Short mmCIF file of C-alpha atoms in Angstrom, two decimals:
data_model
loop_
_atom_site.label_atom_id
_atom_site.label_comp_id
_atom_site.label_asym_id
_atom_site.label_seq_id
_atom_site.Cartn_x
_atom_site.Cartn_y
_atom_site.Cartn_z
CA UNK A 1 -86.32 30.14 11.42
CA UNK A 2 -88.80 27.70 9.89
CA UNK A 3 -92.55 27.51 10.51
CA UNK A 4 -95.31 25.44 8.95
CA UNK A 5 -98.63 26.98 7.94
CA UNK A 6 -101.61 25.28 6.28
CA UNK A 7 -100.19 25.99 2.83
CA UNK A 8 -96.75 24.57 3.59
CA UNK A 9 -93.41 25.30 5.22
CA UNK A 10 -91.63 28.64 5.10
CA UNK A 11 -88.47 30.14 6.47
CA UNK A 12 -87.82 33.72 7.59
CA UNK A 13 -84.92 35.83 8.80
CA UNK A 14 -83.64 37.26 12.09
CA UNK A 15 -83.40 41.07 12.37
CA UNK A 16 -82.37 43.68 14.95
CA UNK A 17 -84.28 46.77 16.05
CA UNK A 18 -82.62 50.08 15.25
CA UNK A 19 -83.62 51.41 18.66
CA UNK A 20 -81.89 48.98 20.98
CA UNK A 21 -80.67 45.96 19.02
CA UNK A 22 -83.70 43.87 20.08
CA UNK A 23 -83.80 40.71 17.95
CA UNK A 24 -86.98 39.67 16.18
CA UNK A 25 -88.05 37.51 13.24
CA UNK A 26 -89.40 38.59 9.84
CA UNK A 27 -91.29 36.46 7.35
CA UNK A 28 -91.57 38.52 4.18
CA UNK A 29 -93.62 38.14 1.02
CA UNK A 30 -95.94 35.32 2.09
CA UNK A 31 -98.64 34.73 -0.57
CA UNK A 32 -102.18 34.76 0.84
CA UNK A 33 -104.11 34.58 -2.45
CA UNK A 34 -103.55 33.45 -6.00
CA UNK A 35 -102.08 36.02 -8.40
CA UNK A 36 -105.02 38.19 -9.60
CA UNK A 37 -103.99 38.02 -13.23
CA UNK A 38 -105.52 36.93 -16.54
CA UNK A 39 -109.12 35.83 -15.91
CA UNK A 40 -108.81 36.74 -12.19
CA UNK A 41 -108.18 40.42 -13.02
CA UNK A 42 -111.05 42.50 -11.51
CA UNK A 43 -112.44 39.43 -9.72
CA UNK A 44 -112.45 38.71 -5.95
CA UNK A 45 -109.29 37.02 -4.62
CA UNK A 46 -108.94 33.25 -4.63
CA UNK A 47 -107.17 31.74 -1.58
CA UNK A 48 -103.66 30.47 -2.17
CA UNK A 49 -103.00 26.80 -2.86
CA UNK A 50 -100.52 24.68 -0.95
CA UNK A 51 -96.92 24.87 -2.09
CA UNK A 52 -94.23 22.22 -2.27
CA UNK A 53 -90.92 22.45 -0.45
CA UNK A 54 -89.90 25.30 1.82
CA UNK A 55 -91.01 28.81 0.85
CA UNK A 56 -88.25 31.41 1.22
CA UNK A 57 -89.97 34.27 3.09
CA UNK A 58 -86.84 36.42 3.14
CA UNK A 59 -87.52 39.15 0.59
CA UNK A 60 -90.14 41.88 0.69
CA UNK A 61 -92.86 41.42 -1.94
CA UNK A 62 -93.30 43.64 -4.94
CA UNK A 63 -95.89 46.35 -4.35
CA UNK A 64 -99.13 46.22 -6.28
CA UNK A 65 -98.60 47.91 -9.64
CA UNK A 66 -98.41 51.72 -9.26
CA UNK A 67 -96.51 54.92 -9.83
CA UNK A 68 -94.52 55.54 -6.65
CA UNK A 69 -95.11 59.21 -5.77
CA UNK A 70 -92.46 59.00 -3.04
CA UNK A 71 -89.81 58.01 -5.59
CA UNK A 72 -90.15 60.43 -8.52
CA UNK A 73 -93.29 58.68 -9.76
CA UNK A 74 -91.25 55.65 -10.77
CA UNK A 75 -93.28 52.77 -12.18
CA UNK A 76 -93.02 49.93 -9.67
CA UNK A 77 -94.65 46.70 -8.70
CA UNK A 78 -96.45 43.76 -10.19
CA UNK A 79 -99.99 42.61 -10.83
CA UNK A 80 -98.98 39.50 -8.87
CA UNK A 81 -98.88 41.27 -5.50
CA UNK A 82 -101.16 39.63 -2.95
CA UNK A 83 -98.59 39.01 -0.23
CA UNK A 84 -98.21 39.82 3.44
CA UNK A 85 -95.37 40.14 5.94
CA UNK A 86 -95.31 38.72 9.47
CA UNK A 87 -93.06 40.00 12.26
CA UNK A 88 -92.76 38.25 15.60
CA UNK A 89 -90.75 39.33 18.67
CA UNK A 90 -89.30 35.89 19.37
CA UNK A 91 -88.74 32.55 17.71
CA UNK A 92 -92.28 31.14 17.30
CA UNK A 93 -91.22 27.85 18.85
CA UNK A 94 -90.24 29.74 22.01
CA UNK A 95 -93.59 31.56 22.40
CA UNK A 96 -95.69 29.59 24.89
CA UNK A 97 -98.48 32.13 25.42
CA UNK A 98 -99.89 33.47 22.12
CA UNK A 99 -99.40 37.21 21.66
CA UNK A 100 -101.81 39.91 20.52
CA UNK A 101 -101.82 40.40 16.75
CA UNK A 102 -101.79 43.79 14.97
CA UNK A 103 -102.61 43.86 11.25
CA UNK A 104 -101.71 47.09 9.42
CA UNK A 105 -103.40 48.34 6.23
CA UNK A 106 -101.37 50.99 4.38
CA UNK A 107 -102.77 54.23 2.99
CA UNK A 108 -102.22 55.97 -0.33
CA UNK A 109 -105.63 57.09 -1.55
CA UNK A 110 -106.33 53.62 -3.02
CA UNK A 111 -103.81 54.64 -5.70
CA UNK A 112 -100.38 53.83 -4.28
CA UNK A 113 -98.56 52.42 -1.24
CA UNK A 114 -97.49 48.98 -0.08
CA UNK A 115 -96.58 46.89 2.94
CA UNK A 116 -92.87 47.50 2.41
CA UNK A 117 -90.68 47.32 5.55
CA UNK A 118 -88.81 50.29 4.10
CA UNK A 119 -91.85 52.33 5.11
CA UNK A 120 -93.50 50.13 7.73
CA UNK A 121 -90.61 48.55 9.59
CA UNK A 122 -91.40 46.52 12.68
CA UNK A 123 -88.35 47.79 14.59
CA UNK A 124 -90.37 49.80 17.13
CA UNK A 125 -93.37 47.55 17.72
CA UNK A 126 -91.31 44.39 18.20
CA UNK A 127 -90.13 45.90 21.49
CA UNK A 128 -93.72 45.77 22.76
CA UNK A 129 -94.44 42.04 22.62
CA UNK A 130 -96.98 41.81 19.79
CA UNK A 131 -97.08 40.03 16.44
CA UNK A 132 -97.35 42.44 13.50
CA UNK A 133 -98.68 41.75 10.01
CA UNK A 134 -98.57 44.18 7.05
CA UNK A 135 -100.62 43.55 3.91
CA UNK A 136 -100.55 44.37 0.19
CA UNK A 137 -103.88 44.81 -1.61
CA UNK A 138 -104.87 45.75 -5.16
CA UNK A 139 -105.03 49.46 -5.97
CA UNK A 140 -106.71 51.92 -8.40
CA UNK A 141 -108.83 50.28 -11.12
CA UNK A 142 -107.31 46.84 -10.52
CA UNK A 143 -108.60 46.91 -6.96
CA UNK A 144 -111.69 49.10 -7.08
CA UNK A 145 -113.24 49.04 -10.56
CA UNK A 146 -116.94 48.18 -10.09
CA UNK A 147 -119.07 47.45 -13.15
CA UNK A 148 -121.84 45.61 -11.29
CA UNK A 149 -121.25 42.26 -13.00
CA UNK A 150 -119.85 38.93 -11.85
CA UNK A 151 -116.57 39.49 -13.69
CA UNK A 152 -116.15 42.85 -11.94
CA UNK A 153 -118.32 43.11 -8.80
CA UNK A 154 -116.20 45.82 -7.14
CA UNK A 155 -114.17 46.33 -3.96
CA UNK A 156 -111.58 43.68 -4.80
CA UNK A 157 -108.97 45.61 -2.81
CA UNK A 158 -111.10 45.35 0.34
CA UNK A 159 -111.78 41.67 -0.37
CA UNK A 160 -108.02 41.16 -0.73
CA UNK A 161 -107.61 42.54 2.80
CA UNK A 162 -110.41 40.30 4.07
CA UNK A 163 -108.75 37.25 2.50
CA UNK A 164 -105.52 38.22 4.24
CA UNK A 165 -107.43 38.41 7.55
CA UNK A 166 -108.77 34.90 6.92
CA UNK A 167 -105.23 33.65 6.26
CA UNK A 168 -104.11 35.29 9.50
CA UNK A 169 -106.91 33.64 11.49
CA UNK A 170 -105.88 30.26 10.10
CA UNK A 171 -102.11 30.60 10.43
CA UNK A 172 -101.00 33.28 12.87
CA UNK A 173 -100.73 30.85 15.79
CA UNK A 174 -97.77 29.29 13.98
CA UNK A 175 -95.94 32.62 14.41
CA UNK A 176 -96.80 32.94 18.10
CA UNK A 177 -99.89 35.08 17.54
CA UNK A 178 -103.34 34.73 19.13
CA UNK A 179 -105.99 34.33 16.39
CA UNK A 180 -108.62 35.33 18.95
CA UNK A 181 -107.00 38.68 19.72
CA UNK A 182 -106.53 40.51 16.42
CA UNK A 183 -106.50 44.31 16.02
CA UNK A 184 -106.72 45.73 12.52
CA UNK A 185 -105.36 49.23 12.06
CA UNK A 186 -104.58 51.56 9.20
CA UNK A 187 -103.83 55.11 8.14
CA UNK A 188 -105.72 57.30 5.64
CA UNK A 189 -107.16 54.96 2.97
CA UNK A 190 -105.98 52.13 5.21
CA UNK A 191 -108.01 53.55 8.10
CA UNK A 192 -111.12 53.96 6.00
CA UNK A 193 -110.55 50.36 4.84
CA UNK A 194 -110.51 49.26 8.48
CA UNK A 195 -113.76 51.18 9.02
CA UNK A 196 -115.31 49.41 6.00
CA UNK A 197 -114.38 46.08 7.61
CA UNK A 198 -116.12 47.18 10.81
CA UNK A 199 -119.26 47.81 8.74
CA UNK A 200 -119.19 44.76 6.45
CA UNK A 201 -120.80 41.49 7.56
CA UNK A 202 -118.24 39.58 5.47
CA UNK A 203 -115.44 40.57 7.86
CA UNK A 204 -117.34 39.66 11.02
CA UNK A 205 -115.30 37.44 13.33
CA UNK A 206 -111.97 38.14 11.63
CA UNK A 207 -110.81 40.74 14.18
CA UNK A 208 -111.64 41.97 17.67
CA UNK A 209 -110.48 45.61 17.77
CA UNK A 210 -109.79 48.46 15.37
CA UNK A 211 -107.63 51.60 15.12
CA UNK A 212 -108.52 54.36 12.65
CA UNK A 213 -105.71 56.82 11.89
CA UNK A 214 -106.88 59.78 9.77
CA UNK A 215 -109.65 58.08 7.87
CA UNK A 216 -113.26 56.89 8.10
CA UNK A 217 -115.77 55.81 5.46
CA UNK A 218 -117.61 59.13 5.52
CA UNK A 219 -114.55 61.05 4.32
CA UNK A 220 -115.33 62.16 0.77
CA UNK A 221 -112.27 60.43 -0.66
CA UNK A 222 -113.23 57.07 0.86
CA UNK A 223 -116.29 56.34 -1.29
CA UNK A 224 -117.21 56.43 -4.97
CA UNK A 225 -120.85 57.21 -5.70
CA UNK A 226 -120.58 56.70 -9.49
CA UNK A 227 -118.33 53.67 -10.05
CA UNK A 228 -119.90 52.44 -13.28
CA UNK A 229 -119.64 55.88 -14.88
CA UNK A 230 -115.96 55.97 -13.92
CA UNK A 231 -115.49 52.51 -15.39
CA UNK A 232 -116.82 53.58 -18.78
CA UNK A 233 -114.71 56.73 -18.53
CA UNK A 234 -111.65 54.52 -18.06
CA UNK A 235 -112.67 52.65 -21.18
CA UNK A 236 -112.91 55.87 -23.19
CA UNK A 237 -109.41 56.87 -22.08
CA UNK A 238 -108.26 53.59 -23.66
CA UNK A 239 -110.34 53.93 -26.84
CA UNK A 240 -113.35 51.80 -25.83
CA UNK A 241 -116.65 53.53 -26.70
CA UNK A 242 -119.28 50.81 -26.10
CA UNK A 243 -121.78 50.90 -23.20
CA UNK A 244 -121.83 47.19 -22.36
CA UNK A 245 -120.05 46.45 -19.03
CA UNK A 246 -119.27 42.86 -20.03
CA UNK A 247 -117.64 44.01 -23.25
CA UNK A 248 -115.67 46.63 -21.31
CA UNK A 249 -114.26 44.05 -18.88
CA UNK A 250 -113.32 41.71 -21.71
CA UNK A 251 -111.58 44.66 -23.36
CA UNK A 252 -109.76 45.64 -20.13
CA UNK A 253 -108.63 42.08 -19.42
CA UNK A 254 -106.76 42.10 -22.71
CA UNK A 255 -105.06 45.43 -21.99
CA UNK A 256 -101.46 45.50 -20.75
CA UNK A 257 -101.55 46.43 -17.09
CA UNK A 258 -99.47 49.54 -17.77
CA UNK A 259 -102.17 50.87 -20.10
CA UNK A 260 -104.77 50.57 -17.35
CA UNK A 261 -102.51 52.26 -14.82
CA UNK A 262 -101.64 55.07 -17.22
CA UNK A 263 -105.30 55.71 -18.02
CA UNK A 264 -106.23 55.66 -14.32
CA UNK A 265 -103.43 58.10 -13.55
CA UNK A 266 -104.49 60.43 -16.35
CA UNK A 267 -108.09 60.34 -15.09
CA UNK A 268 -106.85 61.33 -11.64
CA UNK A 269 -104.60 64.14 -12.85
CA UNK A 270 -107.19 65.58 -15.25
CA UNK A 271 -109.83 65.73 -12.54
CA UNK A 272 -107.39 67.07 -9.96
CA UNK A 273 -106.38 69.93 -12.25
CA UNK A 274 -110.01 70.74 -12.97
CA UNK A 275 -111.47 70.49 -9.49
CA UNK A 276 -108.56 71.27 -7.14
CA UNK A 277 -109.79 68.54 -4.82
CA UNK A 278 -108.23 65.20 -3.92
CA UNK A 279 -111.52 63.50 -3.05
CA UNK A 280 -113.31 64.33 -6.27
CA UNK A 281 -110.27 63.23 -8.27
CA UNK A 282 -109.92 59.68 -6.92
CA UNK A 283 -111.65 57.69 -9.67
CA UNK A 284 -111.64 54.24 -8.05
CA UNK A 285 -112.52 53.81 -4.39
CA UNK A 286 -114.87 51.61 -2.34
CA UNK A 287 -118.43 51.61 -3.69
CA UNK A 288 -121.82 49.96 -3.26
CA UNK A 289 -122.08 46.59 -4.98
CA UNK A 290 -125.16 45.79 -7.06
CA UNK A 291 -124.58 42.03 -6.92
CA UNK A 292 -125.83 41.40 -3.39
CA UNK A 293 -124.58 37.84 -2.97
CA UNK A 294 -121.24 38.03 -1.12
CA UNK A 295 -121.30 41.81 -1.41
CA UNK A 296 -118.78 43.57 0.80
CA UNK A 297 -120.54 46.97 0.69
CA UNK A 298 -124.34 46.95 0.43
CA UNK A 299 -125.24 50.59 1.17
CA UNK A 300 -123.80 54.10 1.41
CA UNK A 301 -121.59 54.78 4.46
CA UNK A 302 -124.09 57.18 6.09
CA UNK A 303 -126.63 54.36 6.37
CA UNK A 304 -124.22 51.60 7.33
CA UNK A 305 -122.59 53.71 10.07
CA UNK A 306 -125.89 54.07 11.91
CA UNK A 307 -125.91 50.32 12.61
CA UNK A 308 -122.21 49.67 13.19
CA UNK A 309 -121.52 46.61 15.35
CA UNK A 310 -119.74 47.27 18.67
CA UNK A 311 -115.97 47.08 18.15
CA UNK A 312 -113.48 48.59 20.65
CA UNK A 313 -111.83 51.39 18.69
CA UNK A 314 -109.11 54.04 18.74
CA UNK A 315 -109.79 56.84 16.25
CA UNK A 316 -108.03 60.11 15.57
CA UNK A 317 -106.46 62.62 13.24
CA UNK A 318 -103.41 64.87 12.97
CA UNK A 319 -103.92 68.56 13.64
CA UNK A 320 -102.59 69.75 10.25
CA UNK A 321 -103.91 66.97 8.00
CA UNK A 322 -104.73 69.36 5.17
CA UNK A 323 -101.12 70.49 4.75
CA UNK A 324 -100.13 67.42 2.78
CA UNK A 325 -103.38 67.52 0.78
CA UNK A 326 -102.91 71.01 -0.56
CA UNK A 327 -99.14 70.61 -0.99
CA UNK A 328 -100.03 68.24 -3.83
CA UNK A 329 -101.73 71.25 -5.45
CA UNK A 330 -98.88 73.73 -4.90
CA UNK A 331 -98.57 74.67 -8.57
CA UNK A 332 -102.23 75.72 -8.46
CA UNK A 333 -101.95 77.66 -5.22
CA UNK A 334 -102.46 81.14 -6.70
CA UNK A 335 -105.41 79.96 -8.75
CA UNK A 336 -107.01 78.23 -5.76
CA UNK A 337 -106.65 81.29 -3.55
CA UNK A 338 -108.08 83.52 -6.30
CA UNK A 339 -111.13 81.34 -6.81
CA UNK A 340 -112.25 78.77 -4.24
CA UNK A 341 -115.37 77.95 -6.29
CA UNK A 342 -114.11 74.62 -7.77
CA UNK A 343 -112.95 73.44 -4.32
CA UNK A 344 -116.32 74.21 -2.72
CA UNK A 345 -118.45 73.08 -5.67
CA UNK A 346 -116.91 69.65 -5.90
CA UNK A 347 -116.82 68.85 -2.21
CA UNK A 348 -120.28 70.07 -1.19
CA UNK A 349 -123.82 69.96 -2.55
CA UNK A 350 -124.52 73.68 -2.80
CA UNK A 351 -126.61 75.04 -5.67
CA UNK A 352 -124.74 76.99 -8.33
CA UNK A 353 -126.74 80.07 -7.43
CA UNK A 354 -125.42 79.85 -3.85
CA UNK A 355 -121.73 79.35 -4.63
CA UNK A 356 -120.72 83.00 -4.75
CA UNK A 357 -122.14 83.69 -1.28
CA UNK A 358 -120.71 80.50 0.18
CA UNK A 359 -117.24 81.23 -1.24
CA UNK A 360 -117.34 84.74 0.22
CA UNK A 361 -118.19 83.37 3.67
CA UNK A 362 -115.41 80.77 3.40
CA UNK A 363 -112.87 83.45 2.49
CA UNK A 364 -113.95 85.65 5.41
CA UNK A 365 -113.68 82.73 7.82
CA UNK A 366 -110.41 81.11 6.72
CA UNK A 367 -108.50 84.11 5.37
CA UNK A 368 -109.28 86.60 8.15
CA UNK A 369 -105.57 86.91 9.05
CA UNK A 370 -104.55 88.53 5.79
CA UNK A 371 -102.82 87.50 2.61
CA UNK A 372 -99.20 86.93 3.59
CA UNK A 373 -97.61 83.71 2.35
CA UNK A 374 -97.58 82.09 5.79
CA UNK A 375 -101.16 83.20 6.53
CA UNK A 376 -102.36 81.86 3.17
CA UNK A 377 -100.72 78.47 3.68
CA UNK A 378 -102.10 78.27 7.21
CA UNK A 379 -105.58 79.12 5.97
CA UNK A 380 -105.44 76.54 3.17
CA UNK A 381 -104.15 73.91 5.60
CA UNK A 382 -107.15 74.51 7.86
CA UNK A 383 -109.57 74.59 4.93
CA UNK A 384 -108.38 71.27 3.49
CA UNK A 385 -108.24 69.71 6.97
CA UNK A 386 -111.87 70.65 7.53
CA UNK A 387 -113.04 69.64 4.05
CA UNK A 388 -111.48 66.19 4.08
CA UNK A 389 -111.62 65.22 7.77
CA UNK A 390 -114.40 67.17 9.49
CA UNK A 391 -116.93 64.33 8.91
CA UNK A 392 -114.85 62.39 11.41
CA UNK A 393 -117.14 63.41 14.26
CA UNK A 394 -120.62 62.23 13.27
CA UNK A 395 -119.03 58.94 12.24
CA UNK A 396 -117.26 58.32 15.54
CA UNK A 397 -120.43 59.25 17.41
CA UNK A 398 -122.01 56.19 15.81
CA UNK A 399 -119.11 54.08 17.11
CA UNK A 400 -119.53 55.55 20.58
CA UNK A 401 -123.28 54.88 20.51
CA UNK A 402 -122.66 51.21 19.67
CA UNK A 403 -121.60 50.78 23.33
CA UNK A 404 -118.07 49.79 22.39
CA UNK A 405 -115.22 51.64 24.13
CA UNK A 406 -113.89 54.43 21.93
CA UNK A 407 -110.66 56.37 22.47
CA UNK A 408 -110.13 59.55 20.43
CA UNK A 409 -106.79 61.29 19.83
CA UNK A 410 -105.14 64.15 18.00
CA UNK A 411 -101.50 63.81 16.99
CA UNK A 412 -99.80 67.21 16.83
CA UNK A 413 -96.11 66.53 17.46
CA UNK A 414 -93.80 68.60 15.25
CA UNK A 415 -90.66 66.46 15.46
CA UNK A 416 -87.62 65.67 13.37
CA UNK A 417 -89.05 62.31 12.30
CA UNK A 418 -92.22 63.78 10.75
CA UNK A 419 -91.98 62.44 7.16
CA UNK A 420 -93.77 65.32 5.44
CA UNK A 421 -91.63 67.86 7.23
CA UNK A 422 -88.40 66.00 6.46
CA UNK A 423 -89.16 65.35 2.79
CA UNK A 424 -90.52 68.82 1.98
CA UNK A 425 -88.67 71.00 4.48
CA UNK A 426 -86.23 72.66 2.09
CA UNK A 427 -88.63 74.10 -0.50
CA UNK A 428 -91.43 74.82 1.98
CA UNK A 429 -89.73 75.23 5.36
CA UNK A 430 -92.08 78.07 6.36
CA UNK A 431 -95.01 75.64 6.32
CA UNK A 432 -93.76 73.55 9.22
CA UNK A 433 -93.80 75.95 12.14
CA UNK A 434 -96.24 73.78 14.05
CA UNK A 435 -98.26 70.62 14.05
CA UNK A 436 -98.32 67.33 12.18
CA UNK A 437 -99.27 66.80 8.55
CA UNK A 438 -101.23 63.89 7.17
CA UNK A 439 -99.27 60.63 7.77
CA UNK A 440 -96.68 62.20 10.13
CA UNK A 441 -97.66 59.97 13.05
CA UNK A 442 -96.58 56.86 11.15
CA UNK A 443 -92.88 57.55 11.79
CA UNK A 444 -93.55 57.08 15.52
CA UNK A 445 -95.10 53.63 15.06
CA UNK A 446 -92.86 52.33 12.27
CA UNK A 447 -89.15 52.99 11.80
CA UNK A 448 -88.97 54.93 8.49
CA UNK A 449 -86.04 53.19 6.83
CA UNK A 450 -86.58 55.17 3.63
CA UNK A 451 -86.32 58.53 5.44
CA UNK A 452 -82.87 60.12 4.99
CA UNK A 453 -80.91 60.21 8.24
CA UNK A 454 -83.72 59.62 10.80
CA UNK A 455 -83.09 61.66 13.95
CA UNK A 456 -83.96 60.16 17.34
CA UNK A 457 -83.88 63.03 19.78
CA UNK A 458 -85.16 62.82 23.35
CA UNK A 459 -88.61 64.10 22.39
CA UNK A 460 -88.88 61.84 19.33
CA UNK A 461 -87.95 58.79 21.41
CA UNK A 462 -90.56 59.69 24.02
CA UNK A 463 -93.29 60.04 21.39
CA UNK A 464 -92.33 56.64 19.94
CA UNK A 465 -92.58 55.11 23.42
CA UNK A 466 -95.97 56.70 24.07
CA UNK A 467 -97.47 55.83 20.68
CA UNK A 468 -96.27 52.24 20.68
CA UNK A 469 -97.29 51.69 24.29
CA UNK A 470 -100.79 53.11 23.81
CA UNK A 471 -101.40 51.20 20.58
CA UNK A 472 -100.06 47.86 21.84
CA UNK A 473 -101.79 48.13 25.23
CA UNK A 474 -105.04 48.58 23.33
CA UNK A 475 -104.26 45.63 21.06
CA UNK A 476 -103.58 43.40 24.04
CA UNK A 477 -106.48 44.38 26.33
CA UNK A 478 -108.81 46.84 24.59
CA UNK A 479 -107.60 49.58 26.95
CA UNK A 480 -104.65 51.82 25.93
CA UNK A 481 -103.85 52.87 29.50
CA UNK A 482 -101.08 51.32 31.56
CA UNK A 483 -98.49 51.88 34.27
CA UNK A 484 -95.99 53.59 31.98
CA UNK A 485 -98.55 56.06 30.57
CA UNK A 486 -98.46 59.39 32.42
CA UNK A 487 -102.16 60.22 32.02
CA UNK A 488 -105.45 58.36 31.95
CA UNK A 489 -106.92 58.32 28.45
CA UNK A 490 -110.66 58.38 29.10
CA UNK A 491 -113.13 56.98 26.58
CA UNK A 492 -115.05 59.31 24.31
CA UNK A 493 -118.84 59.42 24.46
CA UNK A 494 -121.26 61.43 22.34
CA UNK A 495 -122.51 63.09 25.53
CA UNK A 496 -119.08 63.88 26.97
CA UNK A 497 -116.47 64.25 24.27
CA UNK A 498 -112.75 64.33 24.96
CA UNK A 499 -109.55 63.41 23.18
CA UNK A 500 -105.92 62.69 23.95
CA UNK A 501 -103.51 65.26 22.53
CA UNK A 502 -100.28 63.51 21.57
CA UNK A 503 -97.26 65.81 21.41
CA UNK A 504 -93.96 65.47 23.26
CA UNK A 505 -96.27 64.99 26.24
CA UNK A 506 -99.80 63.64 26.65
CA UNK A 507 -102.78 65.77 27.60
CA UNK A 508 -106.48 64.94 27.85
CA UNK A 509 -108.56 67.69 26.21
CA UNK A 510 -112.27 68.16 26.93
CA UNK A 511 -114.26 68.90 23.78
CA UNK A 512 -114.45 67.77 20.17
CA UNK A 513 -111.83 67.55 17.46
CA UNK A 514 -112.29 69.99 14.58
CA UNK A 515 -115.02 71.61 16.67
CA UNK A 516 -114.42 75.11 15.29
CA UNK A 517 -114.40 74.11 11.64
CA UNK A 518 -117.29 71.69 12.11
CA UNK A 519 -119.42 74.41 13.67
CA UNK A 520 -118.69 76.78 10.78
CA UNK A 521 -119.59 74.25 8.10
CA UNK A 522 -122.68 73.07 9.97
CA UNK A 523 -123.98 76.65 9.99
CA UNK A 524 -123.13 77.11 6.30
CA UNK A 525 -124.86 73.91 5.25
CA UNK A 526 -127.95 74.71 7.33
CA UNK A 527 -128.09 78.25 5.90
CA UNK A 528 -127.82 77.17 2.27
CA UNK A 529 -129.52 73.78 2.31
#
């Protein structure tokens, strides 16, 4: 199947859905910006030039350079990685009425991940009459180093995404998509990226709706408050001792890309081992830009969120988010339980003189059920869920107060497709008695080709139907409800909070997500402020 975009002609492939054999079309590895190499390293993306001949969009693009934690930390990818994939439910020439467009931004802590169909297959969503786009963007220091100079202004990964959105606006009609009905959605770092686009004036007009899955800008891991310090720290890891940002960038541009990745990874691991906290360990994340012209982020998230433009939004979390977070620290589990001080110190602004009392109160609250293995893991799951996701509520209140419709959910289905459960079940089977870990909901929106022997039971199939129907209804109309949905999902307001609980059935719950943990931490912070 051949289409013609502004940059030239390209040809894709026909595929079949694993669910029911539904045929759809994939256009893989389409370049949307010039390769960010050589002098373009650390600089904002430059739109792609026209190409000659017919571009073969039949092979998934290389991920942006990274260590793949899902594949034994294998070194994968390329610095030339600014590509996207387009999936359409019919031959574009046969689509007479343009379809709603959904653009997905992957997660991975700004350190890893990609748009790969092995993880984000379109097999489910193509049954729901939308056009889907998945996007690669630069990661770690290559995407988020910010030295406050023209050669390295910061937030290149977010600007990559924005450039992809611009390409989509210009070209998606050629694939049967409606450029005036675009929903951007993402998970974890991808969700906080979507939230940054909602806040940035540079992305205005590039999308109409947003879906935030387990991430907002106010999550501690979504923002770097000391980017220049981290930049010089990166330099020291590579033997650069000067304090001139221009000299540092010239030095880094001459470094092999593997050296930069290795130094970034070592920075992450060293801090993680010292602080026992994911957020504090992420060295390169979105940050405020000091060069104000064409700046993507101009202020801290707390200030920007207060004036968020009205954008219809779905936002939610999984009930056991913290399980995956602390599983990455399993080898430190005894040490963490023995002394929670590093966890608390590096995620909150308590005075050193207050830490002992705060830690004692935290232990009493979270570890009240004793010290058995299952009780300890449950307590640490709740603690890390609250630490890394409890700021969800004040942030979504700002969205609700913008007068845009807001739908809030909690995903808590414990099914046989849950990726964390399937990949870690054998060594830690006792952890998965209930609930959904961070990222588990993704397997019910995207067919997980990389998951060994995916199991589609009756309940799993129903959850897929519900998730895909809710998400695509919202993308089409701004309202997730419809005839095939068994319950009315009412909008959330700051005065009357409610959320949709998504399990093997749907249930509307009155009240706030993370209400219990949020109340505890609010009291603690007020007591020790």
